[in-house]
Structure formats: C-alpha cells, structure tokens
Short mmCIF file of C-alpha atoms in Angstrom, two decimals:
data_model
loop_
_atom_site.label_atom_id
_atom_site.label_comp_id
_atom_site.label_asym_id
_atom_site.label_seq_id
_atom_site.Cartn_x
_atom_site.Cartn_y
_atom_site.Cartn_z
CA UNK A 143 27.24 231.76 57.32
CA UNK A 144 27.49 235.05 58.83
CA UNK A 145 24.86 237.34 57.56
CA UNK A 146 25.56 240.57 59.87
CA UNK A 147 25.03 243.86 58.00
CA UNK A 148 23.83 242.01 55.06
CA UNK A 149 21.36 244.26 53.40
CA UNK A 150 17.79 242.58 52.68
CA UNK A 151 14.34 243.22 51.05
CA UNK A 152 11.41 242.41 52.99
CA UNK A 153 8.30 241.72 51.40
CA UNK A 154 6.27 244.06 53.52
CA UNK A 155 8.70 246.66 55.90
CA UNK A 156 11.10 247.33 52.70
CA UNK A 157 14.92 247.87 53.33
CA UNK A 158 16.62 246.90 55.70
CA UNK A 159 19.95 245.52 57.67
CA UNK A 160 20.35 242.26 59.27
CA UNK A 161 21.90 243.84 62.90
CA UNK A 162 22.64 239.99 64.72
CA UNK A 163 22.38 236.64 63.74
CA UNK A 164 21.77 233.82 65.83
CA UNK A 165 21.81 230.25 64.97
CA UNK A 166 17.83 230.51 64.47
CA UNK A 167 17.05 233.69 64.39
CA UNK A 168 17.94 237.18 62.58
CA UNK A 169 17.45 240.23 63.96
CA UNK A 170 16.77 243.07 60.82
CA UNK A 171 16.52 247.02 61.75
CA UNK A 172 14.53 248.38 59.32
CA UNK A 173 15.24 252.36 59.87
CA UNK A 174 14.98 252.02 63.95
CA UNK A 175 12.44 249.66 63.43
CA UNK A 176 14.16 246.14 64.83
CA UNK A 177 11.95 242.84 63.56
CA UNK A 178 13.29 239.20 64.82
CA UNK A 179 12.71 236.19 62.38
CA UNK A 180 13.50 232.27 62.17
CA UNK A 181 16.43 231.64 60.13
CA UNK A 182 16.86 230.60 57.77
CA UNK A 183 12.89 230.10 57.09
CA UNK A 184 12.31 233.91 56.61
CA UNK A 185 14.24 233.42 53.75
CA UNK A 186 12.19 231.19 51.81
CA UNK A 187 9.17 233.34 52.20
CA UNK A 188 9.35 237.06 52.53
CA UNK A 189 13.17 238.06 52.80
CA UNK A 190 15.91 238.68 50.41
CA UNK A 191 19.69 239.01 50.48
CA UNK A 192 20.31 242.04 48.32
CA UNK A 193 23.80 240.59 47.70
CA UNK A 194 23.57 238.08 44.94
CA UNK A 195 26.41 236.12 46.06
CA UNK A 196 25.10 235.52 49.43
CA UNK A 197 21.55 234.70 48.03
CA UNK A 198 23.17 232.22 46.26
CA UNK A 199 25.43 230.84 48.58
CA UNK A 200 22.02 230.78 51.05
CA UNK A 201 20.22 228.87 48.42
CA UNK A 202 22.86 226.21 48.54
CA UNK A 203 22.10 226.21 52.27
CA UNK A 204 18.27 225.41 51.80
CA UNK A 205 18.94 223.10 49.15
CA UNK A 206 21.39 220.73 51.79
CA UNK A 207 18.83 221.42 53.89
CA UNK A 208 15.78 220.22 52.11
CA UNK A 209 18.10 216.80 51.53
CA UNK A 210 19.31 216.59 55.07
CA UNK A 211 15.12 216.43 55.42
CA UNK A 212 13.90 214.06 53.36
CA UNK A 213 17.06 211.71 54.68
CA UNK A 214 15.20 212.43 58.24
CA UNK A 215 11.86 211.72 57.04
CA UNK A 216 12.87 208.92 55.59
CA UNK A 217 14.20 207.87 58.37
CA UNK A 218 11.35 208.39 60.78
CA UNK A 219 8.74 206.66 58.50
CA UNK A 220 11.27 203.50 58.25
CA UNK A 221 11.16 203.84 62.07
CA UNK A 222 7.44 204.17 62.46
CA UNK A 223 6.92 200.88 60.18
CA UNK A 224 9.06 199.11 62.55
CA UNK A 225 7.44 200.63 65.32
CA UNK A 226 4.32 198.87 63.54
CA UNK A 227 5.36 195.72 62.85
CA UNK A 228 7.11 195.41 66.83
CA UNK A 229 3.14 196.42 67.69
CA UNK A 230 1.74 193.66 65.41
CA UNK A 231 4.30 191.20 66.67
CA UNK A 232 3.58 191.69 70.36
CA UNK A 233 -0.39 191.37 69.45
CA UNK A 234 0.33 188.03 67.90
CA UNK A 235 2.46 186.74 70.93
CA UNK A 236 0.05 188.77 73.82
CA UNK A 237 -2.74 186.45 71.81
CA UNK A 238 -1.18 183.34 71.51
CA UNK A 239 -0.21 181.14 74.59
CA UNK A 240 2.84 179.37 74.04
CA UNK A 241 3.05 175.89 73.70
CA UNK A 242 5.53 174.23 75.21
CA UNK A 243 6.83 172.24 71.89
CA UNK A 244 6.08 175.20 69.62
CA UNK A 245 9.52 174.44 67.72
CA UNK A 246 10.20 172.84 64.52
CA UNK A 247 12.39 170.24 63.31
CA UNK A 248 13.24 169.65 59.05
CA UNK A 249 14.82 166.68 57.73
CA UNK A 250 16.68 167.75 54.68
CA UNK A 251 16.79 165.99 51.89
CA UNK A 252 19.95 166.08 49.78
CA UNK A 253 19.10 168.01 47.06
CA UNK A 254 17.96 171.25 49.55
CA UNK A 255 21.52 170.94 51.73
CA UNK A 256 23.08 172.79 48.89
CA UNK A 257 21.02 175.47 48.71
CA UNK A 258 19.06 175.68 51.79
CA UNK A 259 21.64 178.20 53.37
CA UNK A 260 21.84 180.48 50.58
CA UNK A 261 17.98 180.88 50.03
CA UNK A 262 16.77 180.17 53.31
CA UNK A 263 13.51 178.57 52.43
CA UNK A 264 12.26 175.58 53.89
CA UNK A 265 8.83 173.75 52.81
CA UNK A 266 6.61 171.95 54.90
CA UNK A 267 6.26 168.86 52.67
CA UNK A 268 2.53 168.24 51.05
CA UNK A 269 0.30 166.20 52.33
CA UNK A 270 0.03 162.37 50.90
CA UNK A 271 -3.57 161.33 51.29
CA UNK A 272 -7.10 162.03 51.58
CA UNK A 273 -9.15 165.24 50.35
CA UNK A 274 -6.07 167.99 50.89
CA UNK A 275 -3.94 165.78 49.32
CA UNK A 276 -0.92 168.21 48.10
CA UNK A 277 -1.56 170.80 49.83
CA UNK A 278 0.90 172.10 52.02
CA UNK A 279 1.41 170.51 55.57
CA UNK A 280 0.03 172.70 58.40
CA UNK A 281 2.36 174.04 60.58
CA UNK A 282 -0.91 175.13 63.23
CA UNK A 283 2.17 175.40 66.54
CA UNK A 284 4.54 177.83 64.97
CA UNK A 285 4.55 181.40 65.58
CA UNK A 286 7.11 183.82 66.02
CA UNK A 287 8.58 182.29 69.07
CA UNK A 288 9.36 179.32 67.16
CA UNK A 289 12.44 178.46 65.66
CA UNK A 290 13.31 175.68 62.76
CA UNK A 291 16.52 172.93 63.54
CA UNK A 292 17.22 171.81 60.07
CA UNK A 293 19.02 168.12 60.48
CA UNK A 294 20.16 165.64 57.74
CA UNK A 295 21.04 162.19 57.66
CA UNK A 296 22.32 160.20 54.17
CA UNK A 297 20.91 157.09 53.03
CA UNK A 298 23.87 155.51 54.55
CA UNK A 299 24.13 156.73 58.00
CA UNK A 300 22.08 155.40 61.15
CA UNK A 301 19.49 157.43 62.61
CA UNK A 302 21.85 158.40 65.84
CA UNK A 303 24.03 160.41 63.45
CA UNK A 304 21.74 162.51 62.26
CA UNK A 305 22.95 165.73 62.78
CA UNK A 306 21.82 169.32 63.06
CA UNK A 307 23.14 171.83 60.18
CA UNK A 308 21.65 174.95 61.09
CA UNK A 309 18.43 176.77 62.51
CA UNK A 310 16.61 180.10 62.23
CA UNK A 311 13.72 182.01 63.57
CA UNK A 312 10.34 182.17 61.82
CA UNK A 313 9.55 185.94 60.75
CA UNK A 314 8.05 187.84 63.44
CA UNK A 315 4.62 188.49 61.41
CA UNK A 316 3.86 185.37 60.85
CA UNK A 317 0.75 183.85 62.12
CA UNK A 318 0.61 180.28 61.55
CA UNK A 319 -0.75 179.89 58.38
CA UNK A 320 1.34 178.45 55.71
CA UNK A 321 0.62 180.00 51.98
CA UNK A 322 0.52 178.00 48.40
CA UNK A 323 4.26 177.55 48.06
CA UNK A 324 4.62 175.54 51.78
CA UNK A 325 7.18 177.38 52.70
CA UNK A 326 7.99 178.45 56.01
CA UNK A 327 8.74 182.56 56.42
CA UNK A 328 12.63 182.92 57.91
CA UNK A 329 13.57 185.83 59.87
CA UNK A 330 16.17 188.18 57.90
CA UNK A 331 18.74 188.23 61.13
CA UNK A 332 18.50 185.28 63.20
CA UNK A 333 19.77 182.44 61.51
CA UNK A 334 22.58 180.24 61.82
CA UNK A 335 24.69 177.72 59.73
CA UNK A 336 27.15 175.11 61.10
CA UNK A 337 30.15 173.59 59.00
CA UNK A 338 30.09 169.72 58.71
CA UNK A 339 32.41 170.12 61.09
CA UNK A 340 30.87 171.43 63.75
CA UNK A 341 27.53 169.44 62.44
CA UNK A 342 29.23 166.40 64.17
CA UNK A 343 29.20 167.59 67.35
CA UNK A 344 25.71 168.58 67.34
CA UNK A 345 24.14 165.40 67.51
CA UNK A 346 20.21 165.31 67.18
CA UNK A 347 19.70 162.70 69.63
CA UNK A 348 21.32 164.20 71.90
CA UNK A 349 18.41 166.95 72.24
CA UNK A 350 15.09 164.88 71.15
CA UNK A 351 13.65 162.18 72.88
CA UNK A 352 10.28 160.41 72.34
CA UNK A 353 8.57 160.87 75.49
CA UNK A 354 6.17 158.06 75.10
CA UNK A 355 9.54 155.86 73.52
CA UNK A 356 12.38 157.18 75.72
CA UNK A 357 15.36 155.33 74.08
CA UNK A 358 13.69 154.79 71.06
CA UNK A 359 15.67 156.93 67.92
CA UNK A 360 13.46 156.65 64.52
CA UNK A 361 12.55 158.76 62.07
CA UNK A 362 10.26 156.65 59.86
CA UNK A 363 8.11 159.26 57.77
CA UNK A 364 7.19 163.14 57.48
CA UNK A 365 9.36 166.46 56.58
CA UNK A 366 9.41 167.32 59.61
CA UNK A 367 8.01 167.02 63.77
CA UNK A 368 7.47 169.62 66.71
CA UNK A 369 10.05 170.06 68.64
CA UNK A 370 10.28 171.64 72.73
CA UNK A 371 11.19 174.63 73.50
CA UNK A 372 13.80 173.99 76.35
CA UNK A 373 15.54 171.36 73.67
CA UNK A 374 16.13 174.77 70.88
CA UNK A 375 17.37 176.52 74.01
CA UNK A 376 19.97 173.97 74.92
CA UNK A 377 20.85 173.52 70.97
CA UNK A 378 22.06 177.24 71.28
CA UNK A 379 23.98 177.47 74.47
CA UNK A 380 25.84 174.19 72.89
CA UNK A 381 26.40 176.48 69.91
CA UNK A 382 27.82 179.17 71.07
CA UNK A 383 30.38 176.85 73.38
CA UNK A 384 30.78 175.22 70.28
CA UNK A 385 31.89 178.69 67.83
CA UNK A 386 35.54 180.13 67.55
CA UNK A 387 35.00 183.14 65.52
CA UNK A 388 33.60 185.87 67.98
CA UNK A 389 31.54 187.34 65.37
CA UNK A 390 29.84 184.09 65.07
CA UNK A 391 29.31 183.61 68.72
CA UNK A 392 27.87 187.17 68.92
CA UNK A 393 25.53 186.39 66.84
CA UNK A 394 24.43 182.69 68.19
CA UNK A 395 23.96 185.16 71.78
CA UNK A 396 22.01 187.66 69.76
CA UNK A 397 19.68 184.54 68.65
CA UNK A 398 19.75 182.95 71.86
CA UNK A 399 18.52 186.16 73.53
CA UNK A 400 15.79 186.80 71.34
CA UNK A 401 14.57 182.94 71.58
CA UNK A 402 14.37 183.15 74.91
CA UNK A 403 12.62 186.37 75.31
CA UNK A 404 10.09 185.20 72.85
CA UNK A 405 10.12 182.31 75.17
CA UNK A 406 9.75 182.74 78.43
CA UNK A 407 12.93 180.89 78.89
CA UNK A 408 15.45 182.15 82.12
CA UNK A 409 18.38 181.81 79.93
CA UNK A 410 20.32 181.21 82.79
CA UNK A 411 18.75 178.60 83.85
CA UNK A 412 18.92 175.98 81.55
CA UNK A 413 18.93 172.30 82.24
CA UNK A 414 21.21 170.57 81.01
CA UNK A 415 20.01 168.16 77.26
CA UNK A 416 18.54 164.73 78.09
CA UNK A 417 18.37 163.08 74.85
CA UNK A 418 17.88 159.73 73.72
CA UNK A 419 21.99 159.20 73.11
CA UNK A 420 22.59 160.89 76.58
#
C-alpha cells in the first residue's frame, strides 16, 4: 500500500503529509517540520489517514496482521513446549545409564492382534501372586531408549515360529513407571507394523537367544521379557531390507536412526543376528 501524499492527523503535531514511505517507516512533513515513524504501528496509536478509504483499507492491513501474529505465536509456544519436552527427555537419558537389555518383548494374545495396531496400547500383564497381586507388572528397564517387539504365536504353532508383527518406541517422557491401566506409553511417530507376510520372515528366534540356554527356544509363562539392545537394532536393519514401499522404508530408517541415537548403537556397525534358529 502506497501511502505517499496521503494526508494524516497526528495526535499531537496536527496536519500533515506522508512525504516517503518505506517498508517500516513513514516519513510525515508537518508544515517543514519532517517526523519519521514505524509503519504501520504509528497507525494504531497516534496517526490517522484523513482518507476514509485508505483508513479502511489500512485497517484490513492490521487486522491480517494481528492473525498472521497469533499464527506466529502460536507457533513459537508449540516450539518452546517441544523445546521443553527435548530438555526433559535428555535429563531422563543424561540420568539414566543404559542397560544393555533395556528392550521389550510382548507376546500377543489373539484377541489384542486385531486391534493392537490401530490403538497402539500394549499392557504389561498383572501380576499373579503374593501382596501386589493385580497390579500391573513393572517394567523398572524401560525408558525412552527402549523399544517394544510385539510377537505372536497360535495355540497351534511351535515356539520357533513365533514371529514378530510389529514394534514401536516408548514415549520419550516416560520414566519407568507404569500407571493403573498397565499400559505401556507408545511414541506418536515411531512405530511400525508388518503384514503376515512379511511376519514370516521375521522370525523371533532368529534374534533372541537364552544366554544361560543357548539353543533352548521356550516361552513357558509371562506377557512379556527384556530384550538386548543390539538384537532391536538388527530387527530393524532386517526390516528395512525386508520393505518395498519406499515410504515404508523411510520410515523403518527414521526409527532405526532414532533407536540408535538413543542407543549408543554405531549403526553401521552392526553384527550380524545370532539367534537360537541361526
């Protein structure tokens, strides 16, 4: 909006002419007397277009402008709360020395492998005896380097065909402690989901191995068991060799990346799985 020799009121110096315009700043001459002032601010406060057309078509300008502003405020306190919760994240991790089998594995039972993927909530089980009996199952390794492998095997298969059907990241605030409900908190982004397909080829054995019971491949009891690091690590890179659709594999790499990271894992350096089936 060009507002040269526009005639104005001025709150305290009267009349006067608008003699350049800049993209902040207007310069007025108010008989010989030349006064510079912030556009368009000046306007709000103590200037007015004697021109009611131009005042109005100005108002229109503060009025975009006052929405392109709360759009930007918006947007900076959305970016300062995830400036926060990146802070409280790293304080969690700095604190917490990772253990080297700080991952989880779920056996899921058939009536959660329909639904599982859509809701993304997985509970720890309860516990079956004693004086916490139904309570929730501590989880006392995870944190938000740890990721959940969610296998299933059906009443009629043997245990070397259990197979792994997805896995996600726990959320990046969480600290360990499991609420009422048992459920474990899922990251919003990384999480993946394999067709039965692809399940086939991603062969639970092939990854775990009882240290104390090398070839030994039982399940007997329990929701779910801890899990090492390097074995999540080689789950993904299998993954993403695995995936066709490149958006897919983008996003296994985004995963990997960020498991790593959280890690401490050279993701180019990782050994190859030594499972009990391999």
């Amino acid at each position: 909006m060009n507002l040269i020799n526009e005639e104005i009121t001025h709150n305290v110096f009267g009349e006067g002419n608008i003699v350049e315009h800049e993209e902040s700043f207007i310069t007025v001459d108010f008989n010989k007397n030349l006064k510079r002032f912030v556009y368009p601010d000046a306007f709000e406060n103590f200037i007015t277009l004697n021109n009611r057309s131009m005042a109005e078509s100005l108002e229109k300008v503060f009025v975009e402008r006052k929405a392109e502003e709360k759009i930007l405020e918006k947007k900076r306190k959305e970016e300062k709360a995830i400036q926060v919760l990146e802070q409280q994240r790293r304080e969690i991790l700095k604190n917490h020395k990772i253990h080297e089998s700080s991952q989880i594995v779920f056996w899921l039972d058939q009536e959660r492998q329909s639904d599982v993927f859509t809701d993304w909530e997985v509970s720890t089980g309860s516990i079956q005896s004693g004086k916490n009996k139904g309570l929730p199952n501590p989880v006392t390794r995870l944190r938000p380097n740890s990721a959940g492998v969610l296998t299933v095997r059906t009443p009629d298969q043997k245990e070397t065909e259990r197979t792994i059907r997805g896995l996600f990241m726990v959320d990046d605030t969480f600290t360990g402690s499991i609420g009422e409900d048992g459920l474990v908190p899922t990251h919003p982004k990384y999480r993946i989901q394999l067709t039965e397909e692809e399940a086939e080829k991603m062969l639970f054995w092939n990854y775990y191995k009882n240290k104390n019971y090398p070839d030994r491949t039982s399940w007997n009891s329990g929701t779910f068991r801890y899990f090492d690091n390097i074995w999540t690590a080689q789950i993904l890179q299998d993954i993403i060799a695995l995936k066709a659709d490149e958006e897919q594999i983008k996003e296994a790499e985004e995963f990997m990346d960020y498991f790593c990271k959280l890690n401490a894992i050279d993701i180019n350096n990782i050994p190859e799985a030594e499972g009990a089936l391999r």
